[in-house]
Short mmCIF file of C-alpha atoms in Angstrom, two decimals:
data_model
loop_
_atom_site.label_atom_id
_atom_site.label_comp_id
_atom_site.label_asym_id
_atom_site.label_seq_id
_atom_site.Cartn_x
_atom_site.Cartn_y
_atom_site.Cartn_z
CA MET A 510 6.76 -21.32 15.91
CA ALA A 511 9.18 -23.67 14.16
CA GLU A 512 12.72 -23.87 15.46
CA LYS A 513 15.04 -21.40 13.78
CA ILE A 514 17.38 -22.84 11.19
CA ASP A 515 21.05 -21.87 11.44
CA VAL A 516 21.40 -20.25 8.03
CA PHE A 517 25.01 -19.39 8.81
CA GLU A 518 25.98 -23.04 9.04
CA ARG A 519 24.07 -23.66 5.82
CA TYR A 520 25.29 -20.76 3.69
CA TYR A 521 28.75 -19.72 4.92
CA SER A 522 32.02 -21.60 5.03
CA PHE A 523 33.63 -20.51 8.27
CA SER A 524 35.25 -23.94 8.73
CA LYS A 525 37.08 -23.53 5.40
CA LEU A 526 38.96 -20.39 6.49
CA ASN A 527 42.74 -20.63 6.81
CA GLN A 528 43.41 -20.57 10.55
CA ASN A 529 47.04 -19.67 9.94
CA ASN A 530 46.18 -16.42 8.20
CA PRO A 531 46.93 -13.35 10.37
CA TYR A 532 43.38 -12.07 9.88
CA TYR A 533 41.68 -15.31 10.97
CA GLU A 534 40.85 -14.19 14.52
CA ARG A 535 39.26 -10.96 13.30
CA LYS A 536 37.13 -12.94 10.86
CA LYS A 537 36.16 -15.40 13.57
CA GLN A 538 35.06 -12.68 15.99
CA ASN A 539 33.12 -10.88 13.27
CA TYR A 540 31.40 -14.10 12.18
CA LEU A 541 30.29 -14.97 15.70
CA ALA A 542 29.10 -11.42 16.35
CA VAL A 543 27.09 -11.35 13.10
CA LYS A 544 25.35 -14.60 14.06
CA GLU A 545 24.57 -13.28 17.53
CA ALA A 546 23.18 -10.01 16.14
CA TYR A 547 21.00 -11.80 13.58
CA PHE A 548 19.47 -14.33 15.96
CA SER A 549 18.92 -11.75 18.72
CA ASP A 550 17.25 -9.31 16.29
CA LYS A 551 19.81 -6.53 16.65
CA PHE A 552 19.77 -4.14 13.74
CA ASP A 553 22.29 -1.46 14.78
CA LEU A 554 25.45 -3.45 14.14
CA THR A 555 29.05 -3.31 15.34
CA THR A 556 29.96 -5.91 12.72
CA LEU A 557 30.78 -5.92 9.00
CA PRO A 558 29.52 -8.25 6.23
CA LEU A 559 30.75 -11.82 5.96
CA ARG A 560 30.37 -12.03 2.22
CA ALA A 561 30.51 -9.46 -0.58
CA THR A 562 29.64 -9.70 -4.25
CA VAL A 563 31.87 -7.17 -5.98
CA GLN A 564 30.91 -6.14 -9.51
CA THR A 565 34.46 -5.91 -10.82
CA THR A 566 33.41 -5.97 -14.47
CA ASP A 567 30.34 -6.13 -16.70
CA PHE A 568 32.46 -7.26 -19.64
CA CYS A 569 32.23 -10.76 -21.06
CA ASN A 570 33.75 -12.62 -23.99
CA LEU A 571 30.47 -14.41 -24.80
CA ASN A 572 27.03 -13.33 -25.97
CA CYS A 573 24.69 -15.71 -24.14
CA ILE A 574 21.09 -15.59 -25.28
CA MET A 575 19.58 -14.94 -21.82
CA CYS A 576 22.10 -12.40 -20.48
CA GLN A 577 20.63 -9.17 -19.14
CA ILE A 578 23.62 -7.22 -20.48
CA HIS A 579 22.76 -8.14 -24.05
CA SER A 580 19.03 -7.63 -23.55
CA GLN A 581 19.55 -3.89 -23.08
CA GLU A 582 19.54 -3.29 -26.87
CA GLY A 583 22.45 -0.88 -26.76
CA ASN A 584 21.14 1.08 -23.78
CA HIS A 585 23.77 -0.19 -21.37
CA THR A 586 27.39 0.94 -21.35
CA LEU A 587 29.63 -1.77 -19.96
CA LYS A 588 31.32 -0.79 -16.70
CA GLN A 589 34.52 -1.91 -15.01
CA MET A 590 35.78 -1.17 -11.50
CA ALA A 591 39.15 0.57 -11.28
CA LYS A 592 41.92 -1.33 -9.51
CA SER A 593 42.52 1.67 -7.21
CA ASP A 594 38.85 1.57 -6.18
CA PHE A 595 39.02 -2.17 -5.54
CA ASP A 596 41.92 -1.46 -3.19
CA LYS A 597 39.57 0.66 -1.07
CA ILE A 598 37.29 -2.36 -0.66
CA VAL A 599 40.29 -4.50 0.27
CA GLN A 600 41.42 -2.07 2.94
CA LYS A 601 37.97 -1.56 4.44
CA LEU A 602 36.42 -5.03 4.24
CA PHE A 603 38.97 -7.78 3.59
CA PRO A 604 40.36 -7.95 7.17
CA THR A 605 36.95 -9.24 8.39
CA LEU A 606 35.45 -10.58 5.16
CA MET A 607 35.11 -14.35 4.78
CA GLU A 608 34.05 -14.73 1.14
CA VAL A 609 34.15 -12.62 -2.00
CA HIS A 610 32.22 -13.30 -5.19
CA PRO A 611 33.87 -11.27 -7.98
CA THR A 612 31.22 -10.26 -10.52
CA ASN A 613 27.84 -11.88 -11.07
CA ILE A 614 27.01 -9.99 -14.26
CA GLY A 615 29.95 -10.58 -16.56
CA GLU A 616 33.02 -12.81 -16.73
CA PRO A 617 35.31 -12.23 -13.72
CA LEU A 618 38.40 -13.72 -15.34
CA ILE A 619 38.28 -11.05 -18.06
CA SER A 620 39.12 -8.27 -15.60
CA PRO A 621 42.63 -6.87 -16.35
CA TRP A 622 43.51 -7.08 -12.65
CA PHE A 623 41.86 -10.39 -11.80
CA ASP A 624 45.22 -11.88 -10.77
CA TYR A 625 45.69 -9.00 -8.33
CA LEU A 626 42.28 -9.80 -6.83
CA THR A 627 43.36 -13.40 -6.22
CA GLU A 628 46.60 -12.23 -4.59
CA LYS A 629 44.72 -9.95 -2.20
CA ALA A 630 42.25 -12.70 -1.37
CA PHE A 631 45.14 -14.98 -0.40
CA GLU A 632 46.91 -12.25 1.57
CA TYR A 633 43.81 -11.54 3.68
CA GLY A 634 42.54 -15.12 3.89
CA VAL A 635 39.33 -14.39 1.96
CA LEU A 636 37.70 -17.33 0.19
CA LEU A 637 36.92 -16.94 -3.51
CA ASP A 638 33.50 -17.99 -4.81
CA ILE A 639 33.68 -17.66 -8.60
CA THR A 640 31.06 -17.98 -11.33
CA SER A 641 32.65 -18.27 -14.77
CA ASN A 642 31.81 -19.36 -18.29
CA GLY A 643 34.97 -21.50 -18.18
CA THR A 644 36.40 -20.35 -21.51
CA LEU A 645 39.31 -18.42 -19.95
CA LEU A 646 40.16 -21.03 -17.32
CA THR A 647 43.75 -21.66 -18.37
CA ASP A 648 46.23 -23.65 -16.28
CA GLU A 649 47.85 -20.36 -15.24
CA LYS A 650 44.52 -18.98 -14.00
CA ILE A 651 43.71 -22.21 -12.19
CA LYS A 652 47.01 -22.06 -10.29
CA LYS A 653 46.28 -18.44 -9.35
CA ILE A 654 42.85 -19.10 -7.86
CA LEU A 655 43.42 -22.48 -6.18
CA PRO A 656 45.14 -21.19 -2.99
CA SER A 657 42.00 -19.23 -1.99
CA LEU A 658 39.24 -20.93 -3.93
CA LEU A 659 36.13 -22.14 -2.17
CA ASP A 660 34.11 -23.06 -5.26
CA ILE A 661 34.09 -22.30 -8.96
CA LYS A 662 30.77 -22.56 -10.76
CA ILE A 663 31.05 -23.19 -14.49
CA SER A 664 28.01 -22.14 -16.52
CA PHE A 665 27.19 -25.28 -18.46
CA ASP A 666 23.87 -25.37 -20.24
CA GLY A 667 23.83 -28.60 -22.21
CA ALA A 668 25.40 -32.04 -22.56
CA LYS A 669 25.52 -31.69 -26.34
CA LYS A 670 27.90 -29.39 -28.18
CA GLU A 671 25.16 -27.91 -30.36
CA THR A 672 22.89 -27.16 -27.37
CA PHE A 673 25.71 -25.69 -25.29
CA GLU A 674 26.94 -23.43 -28.10
CA ARG A 675 23.41 -22.35 -29.05
CA ILE A 676 23.05 -20.81 -25.59
CA ARG A 677 26.65 -19.84 -24.82
CA LYS A 678 27.32 -17.98 -28.06
CA GLY A 679 31.06 -17.65 -28.65
CA ALA A 680 32.02 -20.62 -26.45
CA ASP A 681 33.60 -23.86 -27.60
CA PHE A 682 32.05 -26.86 -25.83
CA ASN A 683 35.14 -29.07 -26.22
CA ARG A 684 37.45 -26.32 -24.95
CA VAL A 685 35.36 -25.75 -21.84
CA VAL A 686 35.21 -29.50 -21.13
CA GLN A 687 39.00 -29.67 -21.44
CA ASN A 688 39.40 -26.70 -19.09
CA ILE A 689 37.23 -28.50 -16.52
CA LYS A 690 39.41 -31.60 -16.84
CA ASN A 691 42.52 -29.46 -16.35
CA PHE A 692 41.00 -27.84 -13.26
CA VAL A 693 40.20 -31.19 -11.66
CA ARG A 694 43.69 -32.50 -12.47
CA LEU A 695 45.45 -29.47 -10.97
CA ARG A 696 43.10 -29.26 -7.99
CA ASN A 697 43.82 -32.88 -7.13
CA ALA A 698 47.56 -32.46 -7.68
CA PHE A 699 47.69 -29.46 -5.33
CA GLY A 700 45.49 -31.15 -2.71
CA SER A 701 43.18 -28.13 -2.71
CA GLN A 702 39.90 -28.01 -0.75
CA ALA A 703 38.24 -26.19 -3.68
CA THR A 704 35.16 -27.62 -5.34
CA ILE A 705 33.89 -27.27 -8.89
CA THR A 706 30.22 -27.04 -9.84
CA LEU A 707 28.45 -27.19 -13.19
CA GLN A 708 25.59 -24.70 -13.22
CA MET A 709 22.87 -25.26 -15.81
CA THR A 710 20.27 -22.72 -16.90
CA LEU A 711 17.07 -24.54 -17.84
CA PHE A 712 15.16 -23.73 -21.03
CA ASN A 713 12.31 -25.56 -22.72
CA PHE A 714 14.77 -26.90 -25.32
CA ASN A 715 17.64 -28.11 -23.09
CA TYR A 716 16.10 -29.43 -19.84
CA THR A 717 15.95 -33.02 -21.12
CA GLU A 718 19.77 -33.00 -21.21
CA LEU A 719 20.00 -32.52 -17.43
CA PRO A 720 20.55 -36.25 -16.69
CA ASP A 721 23.36 -36.34 -19.26
CA VAL A 722 24.93 -33.23 -17.72
CA ILE A 723 24.93 -35.06 -14.38
CA ARG A 724 26.57 -38.10 -15.97
CA LEU A 725 29.17 -35.94 -17.69
CA ALA A 726 29.91 -34.12 -14.43
CA LYS A 727 30.56 -37.47 -12.74
CA ASP A 728 32.89 -38.54 -15.55
CA LEU A 729 34.81 -35.25 -15.33
CA GLY A 730 35.32 -35.41 -11.56
CA VAL A 731 33.04 -32.44 -10.88
CA ASP A 732 31.68 -32.11 -7.32
CA LYS A 733 28.18 -30.75 -7.86
CA VAL A 734 25.55 -29.90 -10.47
CA LYS A 735 23.10 -27.02 -10.06
CA ALA A 736 20.16 -26.38 -12.37
CA TYR A 737 17.82 -23.40 -12.30
CA HIS A 738 15.04 -21.98 -14.46
CA VAL A 739 16.05 -19.14 -16.73
CA PHE A 740 15.14 -15.67 -15.52
CA SER A 741 13.93 -13.80 -18.56
CA TYR A 742 15.23 -10.33 -19.37
CA SER A 743 13.47 -10.00 -22.72
CA PRO A 744 10.17 -10.98 -24.34
CA GLU A 745 12.11 -13.32 -26.64
CA ILE A 746 13.45 -15.40 -23.75
CA ASP A 747 9.90 -15.74 -22.36
CA ASN A 748 9.30 -18.04 -25.32
CA PHE A 749 12.04 -20.40 -24.08
CA SER A 750 10.91 -20.49 -20.45
CA LEU A 751 9.79 -23.77 -18.88
CA MET A 752 6.92 -22.04 -17.11
CA ASN A 753 4.51 -23.63 -19.58
CA ASN A 754 6.17 -27.07 -19.42
CA LEU A 755 6.46 -27.58 -15.68
CA SER A 756 4.81 -30.99 -15.59
CA ASP A 757 7.28 -32.28 -18.17
CA PHE A 758 10.17 -30.72 -16.26
CA GLU A 759 9.09 -32.38 -13.01
CA LYS A 760 9.53 -35.80 -14.63
CA VAL A 761 13.08 -34.97 -15.71
CA ARG A 762 13.79 -33.42 -12.31
CA ALA A 763 12.72 -36.59 -10.48
CA GLU A 764 14.76 -38.74 -12.87
CA SER A 765 17.81 -36.51 -12.36
CA ILE A 766 17.60 -36.62 -8.56
CA GLU A 767 17.34 -40.40 -8.61
CA LEU A 768 20.25 -40.67 -11.05
CA ALA A 769 22.40 -38.42 -8.88
CA LYS A 770 21.73 -40.60 -5.83
CA ASN A 771 22.65 -43.73 -7.75
CA ILE A 772 25.97 -42.42 -9.07
CA GLY A 773 26.94 -40.37 -6.03
CA MET A 774 26.65 -36.86 -7.49
CA ASN A 775 25.65 -33.88 -5.35
CA VAL A 776 22.87 -31.93 -7.08
CA SER A 777 20.80 -28.84 -6.41
CA ILE A 778 17.97 -28.71 -8.93
CA ASN A 779 15.45 -25.89 -9.10
CA GLU A 780 12.95 -26.29 -6.29
CA SER A 781 9.76 -28.15 -7.01
CA LEU A 782 7.39 -25.35 -7.87
CA SER A 783 4.06 -25.82 -6.16
CA GLU A 784 1.10 -23.67 -7.25
CA ASN A 785 -0.58 -24.68 -4.00
CA GLN A 786 0.84 -22.47 -1.27
CA ALA A 787 -0.89 -24.42 1.52
CA GLU A 788 0.86 -27.56 0.29
CA ALA A 789 4.26 -25.92 0.15
CA GLU A 790 4.40 -23.77 3.26
CA PRO A 791 4.72 -26.58 5.85
CA ARG A 792 8.10 -27.38 4.27
CA LEU A 793 9.26 -23.78 4.64
CA VAL A 794 10.30 -21.98 7.82
CA ASN A 795 9.36 -18.30 8.05
CA GLN A 796 12.67 -16.67 9.03
CA LYS A 797 13.93 -13.19 8.23
CA CYS A 798 16.43 -12.75 5.42
CA ARG A 799 20.05 -13.04 6.56
CA LEU A 800 21.50 -10.80 3.84
CA PRO A 801 21.22 -7.36 5.52
CA TRP A 802 23.21 -8.81 8.44
CA ALA A 803 25.72 -10.89 6.53
CA GLU A 804 26.11 -9.87 2.88
CA CYS A 805 26.26 -6.97 0.47
CA PHE A 806 26.46 -6.26 -3.24
CA ILE A 807 29.04 -3.62 -4.27
CA ASP A 808 28.63 -2.18 -7.75
CA PHE A 809 31.48 -0.94 -9.95
CA ASP A 810 31.03 2.65 -8.65
CA GLY A 811 31.25 1.73 -4.95
CA GLU A 812 27.53 1.86 -4.19
CA VAL A 813 26.71 -0.77 -1.55
CA TYR A 814 23.37 -2.56 -1.83
CA PRO A 815 21.55 -5.09 0.38
CA CYS A 816 21.48 -7.65 -2.44
CA HIS A 817 21.38 -7.82 -6.22
CA THR A 818 17.60 -7.24 -6.38
CA HIS A 819 18.06 -3.83 -4.79
CA ASN A 820 15.92 -1.52 -6.95
CA HIS A 821 18.91 0.86 -7.15
CA LYS A 822 18.62 2.12 -3.57
CA SER A 823 21.97 1.87 -1.80
CA TYR A 824 23.26 1.98 1.76
CA GLY A 825 25.95 4.43 0.69
CA ASN A 826 29.28 4.53 -1.14
CA ILE A 827 32.22 2.62 0.26
CA PHE A 828 34.76 4.49 -1.86
CA ASP A 829 34.22 7.80 -0.06
CA SER A 830 32.85 6.65 3.33
CA SER A 831 33.90 4.24 6.05
CA ALA A 832 32.61 0.69 5.85
CA GLU A 833 31.05 1.08 9.28
CA SER A 834 29.05 4.20 8.35
CA VAL A 835 27.76 2.61 5.14
CA TRP A 836 26.86 -0.67 6.88
CA ASN A 837 24.88 1.23 9.51
CA SER A 838 23.43 3.93 7.29
CA PRO A 839 19.83 5.04 7.98
CA TYR A 840 18.62 2.89 5.09
CA ALA A 841 20.48 -0.18 6.35
CA LEU A 842 19.02 0.29 9.85
CA ASP A 843 15.52 0.80 8.48
CA LEU A 844 15.73 -2.34 6.34
CA ARG A 845 16.94 -4.54 9.22
CA ASN A 846 14.35 -3.06 11.55
CA ALA A 847 11.61 -3.80 9.01
CA LEU A 848 12.74 -7.43 8.83
CA VAL A 849 12.88 -7.74 12.63
CA THR A 850 9.39 -6.29 13.08
CA GLY A 851 7.94 -7.93 9.99
CA LYS A 852 6.85 -4.56 8.59
CA THR A 853 8.36 -4.94 5.14
CA GLU A 854 5.44 -3.71 3.03
CA ASN A 855 7.28 -0.62 1.77
CA THR A 856 10.69 -2.25 1.31
CA ILE A 857 12.41 -4.34 -1.34
CA CYS A 858 12.10 -7.28 1.06
CA PHE A 859 8.32 -7.51 0.86
CA ASN A 860 7.16 -11.00 -0.17
CA CYS A 861 10.72 -12.07 -1.04
CA GLY A 862 11.43 -15.79 -0.73
CA ASN A 863 14.64 -15.02 1.16
CA ASN A 864 12.43 -14.57 4.24
CA PHE A 865 11.75 -18.31 4.15
CA VAL A 866 14.13 -21.20 4.63
CA ARG A 867 13.53 -24.64 3.16
CA VAL A 868 13.41 -27.49 5.66
CA ASP A 869 15.22 -29.62 3.08
CA LYS A 870 16.74 -28.81 -0.28
CA ASP A 871 13.99 -30.54 -2.27
CA ALA A 872 11.14 -28.75 -0.48
CA ALA A 873 8.27 -27.61 -2.66
CA VAL A 874 7.81 -23.85 -2.72
CA PRO A 875 4.88 -21.62 -3.71
CA PHE A 876 5.48 -19.62 -6.85
CA ASN A 877 3.97 -17.60 -9.59
CA LYS A 878 5.07 -18.25 -13.16
CA ASP A 879 5.37 -14.53 -13.80
CA ASP A 880 8.25 -14.35 -11.27
CA TYR A 881 10.48 -15.88 -13.93
CA LEU A 882 9.26 -13.87 -16.90
CA PHE A 883 10.25 -10.48 -18.28
CA ASN A 884 9.21 -7.36 -16.37
CA LYS A 885 6.38 -9.06 -14.50
CA THR A 886 5.56 -9.49 -10.83
CA GLY A 887 3.91 -12.51 -9.27
CA ASP A 888 0.89 -12.14 -7.00
CA LYS A 889 1.53 -15.01 -4.61
CA ASN A 890 2.27 -14.21 -0.98
CA ILE A 891 5.82 -15.46 -1.43
CA ASN A 892 7.76 -14.20 -4.42
CA TRP A 893 10.21 -17.11 -4.50
CA GLY A 894 11.89 -16.12 -7.74
CA LYS A 895 12.82 -12.70 -6.35
CA ARG A 896 15.60 -14.35 -4.32
CA CYS A 897 17.66 -14.91 -7.42
CA LYS A 898 16.56 -12.57 -10.18
CA GLN A 899 19.23 -9.94 -10.68
CA PHE A 900 18.36 -6.33 -11.39
CA LEU A 901 18.09 -4.94 -14.89
CA LEU A 902 21.14 -2.86 -15.66
CA ASN A 903 19.35 0.46 -16.05
CA ARG A 904 22.05 2.31 -14.14
#
């Protein structure tokens, strides 16, 4: 069996924690204990999660063409977590939590108590990992987030104004570019450790702009560019998927990786998608998913899920139960035990690509085109796309 890869070193930022914060030692002990439990196959835990995605708000000021919120055709009522409920999460998890990602379905900066969230993160020494459309990133907001910020990912889907605004409906390309410039200026002035990433969603009409996005990122002082295939939440978006243009995309991908090396830009571009599983698997290590040991997704109503592809089955509710009882609920124990024993057939973890770790970031992976399309399921042994596709909001 291949040597186990330390996914904690790869995916979590323990070294970035503020050692002067009064909660640092508790975080350190929890982090080490989580690692030990994961690698020794313990599933009844005395630890708490290292990272939480907290769905503070579904609201957004844009109307992006691929967003699952706007694909619901009026069937989804936008939700927002109450500040008093967020305080319960702070009290129960923040003393040991390392990282918080506020909202992954909506615009976090639109929350009426977003500033309060940043204050609590600083108080408890929790690192902020933010994904934003960048339109609300004022100087005032930048100054609020910098003391605790680990990384801010700006959704940035084209190097041309017309392409960008076609996708990000309601956004102003020039305004977002200026906000990125302001962030870099203030980050550098404050001497912050925070990084900024441009995150591009790839369609069949914008992927050729990826090299220019990389060049623009370099000019703006951005630290990293990520690019991923669109996950379709409607039949209409299926028409814009690159799943039928993969050979053309691979040429642009190779060009982009070479360009990034030449200009010194860190990139993470959607994995090379191999339809030959035998070809891809040697570059993957079979290793159980880390998430049920280290992370959770908390919805607006306090329901705690293993991840964002949870099929609406929760561990329990953190608003009316202790964090410890939720984290070690019967469902949580069953899920971890299934991953330890490899008996995942009847769980959400079956065939998920999170049970494999790439040997290197450019490793080819087996895939099925249907993984990326609306309401379809691939039939390959590894459902790679399942790692990232968020649930439909049929709450």
